Amino acid sequence: MGKTQPASFRVAVQQERCRGCGICEEVCPQGAIRVREVAVIDQSRCVGCGICVEECPHGALYLKAYR
């Protein structure tokens, strides 16, 4: 079996843009997002797929390089 490579990107939240709508939490296939007042990313679960970034209607999420 091949080894899984860690993701090169992780999701970050621009808290001032987040409205707490919960769409990102609903679409995350890894269950890496919880919304309280704003979205909170569990970086240990995030695989950097970017689905939440694409679906966020407020532009509050973005991918940043991860090392």
PDB file of N, CA and C in Angstrom:
ATOM      1  N   MET A   1       0.829  -1.180   0.000  1.00  0.00           N
ATOM      2  CA  MET A   1       0.000   0.000   0.000  1.00  0.00           C
ATOM      3  C   MET A   1       0.875   1.246   0.000  1.00  0.00           C
ATOM      4  N   GLY A   2       0.430   2.282  -0.722  1.00  0.00           N
ATOM      5  CA  GLY A   2       1.164   3.540  -0.756  1.00  0.00           C
ATOM      6  C   GLY A   2       0.906   4.365   0.488  1.00  0.00           C
ATOM      7  N   LYS A   3       1.838   5.231   0.765  1.00  0.00           N
ATOM      8  CA  LYS A   3       1.681   6.120   1.911  1.00  0.00           C
ATOM      9  C   LYS A   3       0.858   7.336   1.503  1.00  0.00           C
ATOM     10  N   THR A   4       0.078   7.823   2.432  1.00  0.00           N
ATOM     11  CA  THR A   4      -0.696   9.035   2.200  1.00  0.00           C
ATOM     12  C   THR A   4       0.171  10.238   2.519  1.00  0.00           C
ATOM     13  N   GLN A   5       0.224  11.175   1.601  1.00  0.00           N
ATOM     14  CA  GLN A   5       0.983  12.397   1.818  1.00  0.00           C
ATOM     15  C   GLN A   5       0.123  13.407   2.565  1.00  0.00           C
ATOM     16  N   PRO A   6       0.708  14.149   3.499  1.00  0.00           N
ATOM     17  CA  PRO A   6      -0.065  15.179   4.176  1.00  0.00           C
ATOM     18  C   PRO A   6      -0.451  16.278   3.192  1.00  0.00           C
ATOM     19  N   ALA A   7      -1.575  16.909   3.450  1.00  0.00           N
ATOM     20  CA  ALA A   7      -2.052  17.972   2.570  1.00  0.00           C
ATOM     21  C   ALA A   7      -1.080  19.140   2.577  1.00  0.00           C
ATOM     22  N   SER A   8      -0.956  19.796   1.429  1.00  0.00           N
ATOM     23  CA  SER A   8      -0.086  20.956   1.311  1.00  0.00           C
ATOM     24  C   SER A   8      -0.774  22.228   1.773  1.00  0.00           C
ATOM     25  N   PHE A   9      -2.089  22.167   1.928  1.00  0.00           N
ATOM     26  CA  PHE A   9      -2.861  23.341   2.319  1.00  0.00           C
ATOM     27  C   PHE A   9      -3.791  23.002   3.471  1.00  0.00           C
ATOM     28  N   ARG A  10      -4.104  24.015   4.240  1.00  0.00           N
ATOM     29  CA  ARG A  10      -5.096  23.912   5.300  1.00  0.00           C
ATOM     30  C   ARG A  10      -6.026  25.114   5.170  1.00  0.00           C
ATOM     31  N   VAL A  11      -7.202  24.977   5.721  1.00  0.00           N
ATOM     32  CA  VAL A  11      -8.183  26.056   5.670  1.00  0.00           C
ATOM     33  C   VAL A  11      -7.969  27.007   6.841  1.00  0.00           C
ATOM     34  N   ALA A  12      -8.101  28.285   6.553  1.00  0.00           N
ATOM     35  CA  ALA A  12      -8.041  29.319   7.586  1.00  0.00           C
ATOM     36  C   ALA A  12      -9.312  30.152   7.492  1.00  0.00           C
ATOM     37  N   VAL A  13      -9.656  30.804   8.593  1.00  0.00           N
ATOM     38  CA  VAL A  13     -10.890  31.583   8.676  1.00  0.00           C
ATOM     39  C   VAL A  13     -10.566  33.061   8.851  1.00  0.00           C
ATOM     40  N   GLN A  14     -11.194  33.888   8.024  1.00  0.00           N
ATOM     41  CA  GLN A  14     -11.153  35.335   8.233  1.00  0.00           C
ATOM     42  C   GLN A  14     -12.351  35.645   9.131  1.00  0.00           C
ATOM     43  N   GLN A  15     -12.123  35.705  10.424  1.00  0.00           N
ATOM     44  CA  GLN A  15     -13.211  35.789  11.391  1.00  0.00           C
ATOM     45  C   GLN A  15     -14.125  36.988  11.173  1.00  0.00           C
ATOM     46  N   GLU A  16     -13.576  38.087  10.698  1.00  0.00           N
ATOM     47  CA  GLU A  16     -14.407  39.276  10.476  1.00  0.00           C
ATOM     48  C   GLU A  16     -15.408  39.093   9.338  1.00  0.00           C
ATOM     49  N   ARG A  17     -15.172  38.122   8.468  1.00  0.00           N
ATOM     50  CA  ARG A  17     -16.093  37.857   7.355  1.00  0.00           C
ATOM     51  C   ARG A  17     -17.081  36.737   7.647  1.00  0.00           C
ATOM     52  N   CYS A  18     -16.758  35.886   8.623  1.00  0.00           N
ATOM     53  CA  CYS A  18     -17.610  34.737   8.943  1.00  0.00           C
ATOM     54  C   CYS A  18     -18.890  35.204   9.621  1.00  0.00           C
ATOM     55  N   ARG A  19     -20.018  34.694   9.130  1.00  0.00           N
ATOM     56  CA  ARG A  19     -21.332  35.034   9.685  1.00  0.00           C
ATOM     57  C   ARG A  19     -21.934  33.888  10.496  1.00  0.00           C
ATOM     58  N   GLY A  20     -21.184  32.797  10.624  1.00  0.00           N
ATOM     59  CA  GLY A  20     -21.661  31.673  11.427  1.00  0.00           C
ATOM     60  C   GLY A  20     -22.835  30.931  10.818  1.00  0.00           C
ATOM     61  N   CYS A  21     -22.944  30.946   9.487  1.00  0.00           N
ATOM     62  CA  CYS A  21     -24.101  30.340   8.818  1.00  0.00           C
ATOM     63  C   CYS A  21     -24.095  28.814   8.872  1.00  0.00           C
ATOM     64  N   GLY A  22     -22.907  28.195   9.010  1.00  0.00           N
ATOM     65  CA  GLY A  22     -22.816  26.750   9.145  1.00  0.00           C
ATOM     66  C   GLY A  22     -22.720  25.962   7.855  1.00  0.00           C
ATOM     67  N   ILE A  23     -22.720  26.626   6.715  1.00  0.00           N
ATOM     68  CA  ILE A  23     -22.623  25.907   5.440  1.00  0.00           C
ATOM     69  C   ILE A  23     -21.321  25.111   5.372  1.00  0.00           C
ATOM     70  N   CYS A  24     -20.233  25.710   5.796  1.00  0.00           N
ATOM     71  CA  CYS A  24     -18.938  25.023   5.759  1.00  0.00           C
ATOM     72  C   CYS A  24     -18.959  23.751   6.604  1.00  0.00           C
ATOM     73  N   GLU A  25     -19.591  23.823   7.750  1.00  0.00           N
ATOM     74  CA  GLU A  25     -19.696  22.655   8.633  1.00  0.00           C
ATOM     75  C   GLU A  25     -20.489  21.538   7.956  1.00  0.00           C
ATOM     76  N   GLU A  26     -21.534  21.907   7.249  1.00  0.00           N
ATOM     77  CA  GLU A  26     -22.374  20.922   6.559  1.00  0.00           C
ATOM     78  C   GLU A  26     -21.649  20.229   5.411  1.00  0.00           C
ATOM     79  N   VAL A  27     -20.810  20.972   4.675  1.00  0.00           N
ATOM     80  CA  VAL A  27     -20.193  20.404   3.470  1.00  0.00           C
ATOM     81  C   VAL A  27     -18.842  19.739   3.709  1.00  0.00           C
ATOM     82  N   CYS A  28     -18.248  19.920   4.875  1.00  0.00           N
ATOM     83  CA  CYS A  28     -16.917  19.353   5.125  1.00  0.00           C
ATOM     84  C   CYS A  28     -16.995  17.828   5.234  1.00  0.00           C
ATOM     85  N   PRO A  29     -16.359  17.098   4.303  1.00  0.00           N
ATOM     86  CA  PRO A  29     -16.436  15.637   4.329  1.00  0.00           C
ATOM     87  C   PRO A  29     -15.641  15.008   5.483  1.00  0.00           C
ATOM     88  N   GLN A  30     -14.744  15.764   6.089  1.00  0.00           N
ATOM     89  CA  GLN A  30     -13.915  15.242   7.178  1.00  0.00           C
ATOM     90  C   GLN A  30     -14.461  15.591   8.561  1.00  0.00           C
ATOM     91  N   GLY A  31     -15.516  16.400   8.609  1.00  0.00           N
ATOM     92  CA  GLY A  31     -16.042  16.830   9.906  1.00  0.00           C
ATOM     93  C   GLY A  31     -15.045  17.689  10.666  1.00  0.00           C
ATOM     94  N   ALA A  32     -14.263  18.470   9.924  1.00  0.00           N
ATOM     95  CA  ALA A  32     -13.188  19.264  10.527  1.00  0.00           C
ATOM     96  C   ALA A  32     -13.616  20.665  10.941  1.00  0.00           C
ATOM     97  N   ILE A  33     -14.880  21.019  10.714  1.00  0.00           N
ATOM     98  CA  ILE A  33     -15.334  22.376  11.014  1.00  0.00           C
ATOM     99  C   ILE A  33     -16.496  22.332  11.989  1.00  0.00           C
ATOM    100  N   ARG A  34     -16.415  23.189  12.982  1.00  0.00           N
ATOM    101  CA  ARG A  34     -17.515  23.399  13.918  1.00  0.00           C
ATOM    102  C   ARG A  34     -17.780  24.896  13.937  1.00  0.00           C
ATOM    103  N   VAL A  35     -19.045  25.255  13.961  1.00  0.00           N
ATOM    104  CA  VAL A  35     -19.397  26.670  14.005  1.00  0.00           C
ATOM    105  C   VAL A  35     -19.986  26.977  15.372  1.00  0.00           C
ATOM    106  N   ARG A  36     -19.373  27.894  16.031  1.00  0.00           N
ATOM    107  CA  ARG A  36     -19.912  28.444  17.280  1.00  0.00           C
ATOM    108  C   ARG A  36     -20.421  29.829  16.891  1.00  0.00           C
ATOM    109  N   GLU A  37     -19.707  30.864  17.261  1.00  0.00           N
ATOM    110  CA  GLU A  37     -20.002  32.221  16.767  1.00  0.00           C
ATOM    111  C   GLU A  37     -19.473  32.334  15.335  1.00  0.00           C
ATOM    112  N   VAL A  38     -18.288  31.765  15.120  1.00  0.00           N
ATOM    113  CA  VAL A  38     -17.658  31.716  13.795  1.00  0.00           C
ATOM    114  C   VAL A  38     -17.130  30.299  13.578  1.00  0.00           C
ATOM    115  N   ALA A  39     -16.712  30.021  12.356  1.00  0.00           N
ATOM    116  CA  ALA A  39     -16.168  28.701  12.034  1.00  0.00           C
ATOM    117  C   ALA A  39     -14.835  28.474  12.748  1.00  0.00           C
ATOM    118  N   VAL A  40     -14.668  27.257  13.249  1.00  0.00           N
ATOM    119  CA  VAL A  40     -13.423  26.845  13.891  1.00  0.00           C
ATOM    120  C   VAL A  40     -12.968  25.578  13.178  1.00  0.00           C
ATOM    121  N   ILE A  41     -11.732  25.586  12.691  1.00  0.00           N
ATOM    122  CA  ILE A  41     -11.195  24.464  11.927  1.00  0.00           C
ATOM    123  C   ILE A  41     -10.364  23.563  12.834  1.00  0.00           C
ATOM    124  N   ASP A  42     -10.656  22.270  12.821  1.00  0.00           N
ATOM    125  CA  ASP A  42      -9.830  21.281  13.516  1.00  0.00           C
ATOM    126  C   ASP A  42      -8.746  20.869  12.523  1.00  0.00           C
ATOM    127  N   GLN A  43      -7.572  21.462  12.655  1.00  0.00           N
ATOM    128  CA  GLN A  43      -6.496  21.236  11.685  1.00  0.00           C
ATOM    129  C   GLN A  43      -6.023  19.785  11.664  1.00  0.00           C
ATOM    130  N   SER A  44      -6.256  19.043  12.724  1.00  0.00           N
ATOM    131  CA  SER A  44      -5.849  17.636  12.731  1.00  0.00           C
ATOM    132  C   SER A  44      -6.751  16.788  11.836  1.00  0.00           C
ATOM    133  N   ARG A  45      -7.917  17.299  11.488  1.00  0.00           N
ATOM    134  CA  ARG A  45      -8.850  16.566  10.621  1.00  0.00           C
ATOM    135  C   ARG A  45      -8.908  17.131   9.205  1.00  0.00           C
ATOM    136  N   CYS A  46      -8.535  18.387   9.040  1.00  0.00           N
ATOM    137  CA  CYS A  46      -8.619  19.052   7.730  1.00  0.00           C
ATOM    138  C   CYS A  46      -7.620  18.427   6.756  1.00  0.00           C
ATOM    139  N   VAL A  47      -8.108  18.096   5.555  1.00  0.00           N
ATOM    140  CA  VAL A  47      -7.234  17.535   4.526  1.00  0.00           C
ATOM    141  C   VAL A  47      -6.962  18.537   3.407  1.00  0.00           C
ATOM    142  N   GLY A  48      -7.460  19.751   3.549  1.00  0.00           N
ATOM    143  CA  GLY A  48      -7.189  20.799   2.570  1.00  0.00           C
ATOM    144  C   GLY A  48      -7.892  20.617   1.243  1.00  0.00           C
ATOM    145  N   CYS A  49      -9.058  19.981   1.239  1.00  0.00           N
ATOM    146  CA  CYS A  49      -9.761  19.713  -0.020  1.00  0.00           C
ATOM    147  C   CYS A  49     -10.354  20.976  -0.647  1.00  0.00           C
ATOM    148  N   GLY A  50     -10.671  21.980   0.168  1.00  0.00           N
ATOM    149  CA  GLY A  50     -11.172  23.251  -0.351  1.00  0.00           C
ATOM    150  C   GLY A  50     -12.664  23.327  -0.614  1.00  0.00           C
ATOM    151  N   ILE A  51     -13.401  22.284  -0.313  1.00  0.00           N
ATOM    152  CA  ILE A  51     -14.847  22.308  -0.554  1.00  0.00           C
ATOM    153  C   ILE A  51     -15.499  23.436   0.234  1.00  0.00           C
ATOM    154  N   CYS A  52     -15.120  23.595   1.484  1.00  0.00           N
ATOM    155  CA  CYS A  52     -15.708  24.648   2.319  1.00  0.00           C
ATOM    156  C   CYS A  52     -15.394  26.035   1.769  1.00  0.00           C
ATOM    157  N   VAL A  53     -14.188  26.202   1.229  1.00  0.00           N
ATOM    158  CA  VAL A  53     -13.790  27.492   0.653  1.00  0.00           C
ATOM    159  C   VAL A  53     -14.696  27.834  -0.522  1.00  0.00           C
ATOM    160  N   GLU A  54     -14.945  26.851  -1.377  1.00  0.00           N
ATOM    161  CA  GLU A  54     -15.803  27.060  -2.544  1.00  0.00           C
ATOM    162  C   GLU A  54     -17.241  27.358  -2.154  1.00  0.00           C
ATOM    163  N   GLU A  55     -17.722  26.744  -1.084  1.00  0.00           N
ATOM    164  CA  GLU A  55     -19.129  26.863  -0.704  1.00  0.00           C
ATOM    165  C   GLU A  55     -19.446  28.048   0.205  1.00  0.00           C
ATOM    166  N   CYS A  56     -18.451  28.652   0.818  1.00  0.00           N
ATOM    167  CA  CYS A  56     -18.704  29.760   1.749  1.00  0.00           C
ATOM    168  C   CYS A  56     -19.239  30.979   0.994  1.00  0.00           C
ATOM    169  N   PRO A  57     -20.479  31.411   1.285  1.00  0.00           N
ATOM    170  CA  PRO A  57     -21.067  32.544   0.569  1.00  0.00           C
ATOM    171  C   PRO A  57     -20.501  33.895   1.004  1.00  0.00           C
ATOM    172  N   HIS A  58     -19.715  33.912   2.073  1.00  0.00           N
ATOM    173  CA  HIS A  58     -19.188  35.169   2.601  1.00  0.00           C
ATOM    174  C   HIS A  58     -17.699  35.353   2.321  1.00  0.00           C
ATOM    175  N   GLY A  59     -17.068  34.364   1.689  1.00  0.00           N
ATOM    176  CA  GLY A  59     -15.638  34.457   1.396  1.00  0.00           C
ATOM    177  C   GLY A  59     -14.781  34.475   2.655  1.00  0.00           C
ATOM    178  N   ALA A  60     -15.256  33.816   3.705  1.00  0.00           N
ATOM    179  CA  ALA A  60     -14.555  33.848   4.987  1.00  0.00           C
ATOM    180  C   ALA A  60     -13.460  32.795   5.112  1.00  0.00           C
ATOM    181  N   LEU A  61     -13.475  31.797   4.249  1.00  0.00           N
ATOM    182  CA  LEU A  61     -12.497  30.717   4.330  1.00  0.00           C
ATOM    183  C   LEU A  61     -11.525  30.802   3.166  1.00  0.00           C
ATOM    184  N   TYR A  62     -10.277  30.431   3.429  1.00  0.00           N
ATOM    185  CA  TYR A  62      -9.274  30.412   2.368  1.00  0.00           C
ATOM    186  C   TYR A  62      -8.257  29.323   2.664  1.00  0.00           C
ATOM    187  N   LEU A  63      -7.569  28.896   1.630  1.00  0.00           N
ATOM    188  CA  LEU A  63      -6.521  27.891   1.785  1.00  0.00           C
ATOM    189  C   LEU A  63      -5.188  28.587   1.985  1.00  0.00           C
ATOM    190  N   LYS A  64      -4.425  28.104   2.952  1.00  0.00           N
ATOM    191  CA  LYS A  64      -3.082  28.642   3.155  1.00  0.00           C
ATOM    192  C   LYS A  64      -2.097  27.487   3.122  1.00  0.00           C
ATOM    193  N   ALA A  65      -0.882  27.782   2.685  1.00  0.00           N
ATOM    194  CA  ALA A  65       0.149  26.754   2.595  1.00  0.00           C
ATOM    195  C   ALA A  65       0.444  26.195   3.978  1.00  0.00           C
ATOM    196  N   TYR A  66       0.656  24.892   4.026  1.00  0.00           N
ATOM    197  CA  TYR A  66       0.919  24.187   5.277  1.00  0.00           C
ATOM    198  C   TYR A  66       2.200  23.396   5.113  1.00  0.00           C
ATOM    199  N   ARG A  67       3.077  23.492   6.095  1.00  0.00           N
ATOM    200  CA  ARG A  67       4.346  22.756   6.017  1.00  0.00           C
ATOM    201  C   ARG A  67       4.457  21.751   7.108  1.00  0.00           C
TER     202      ARG A  67
END
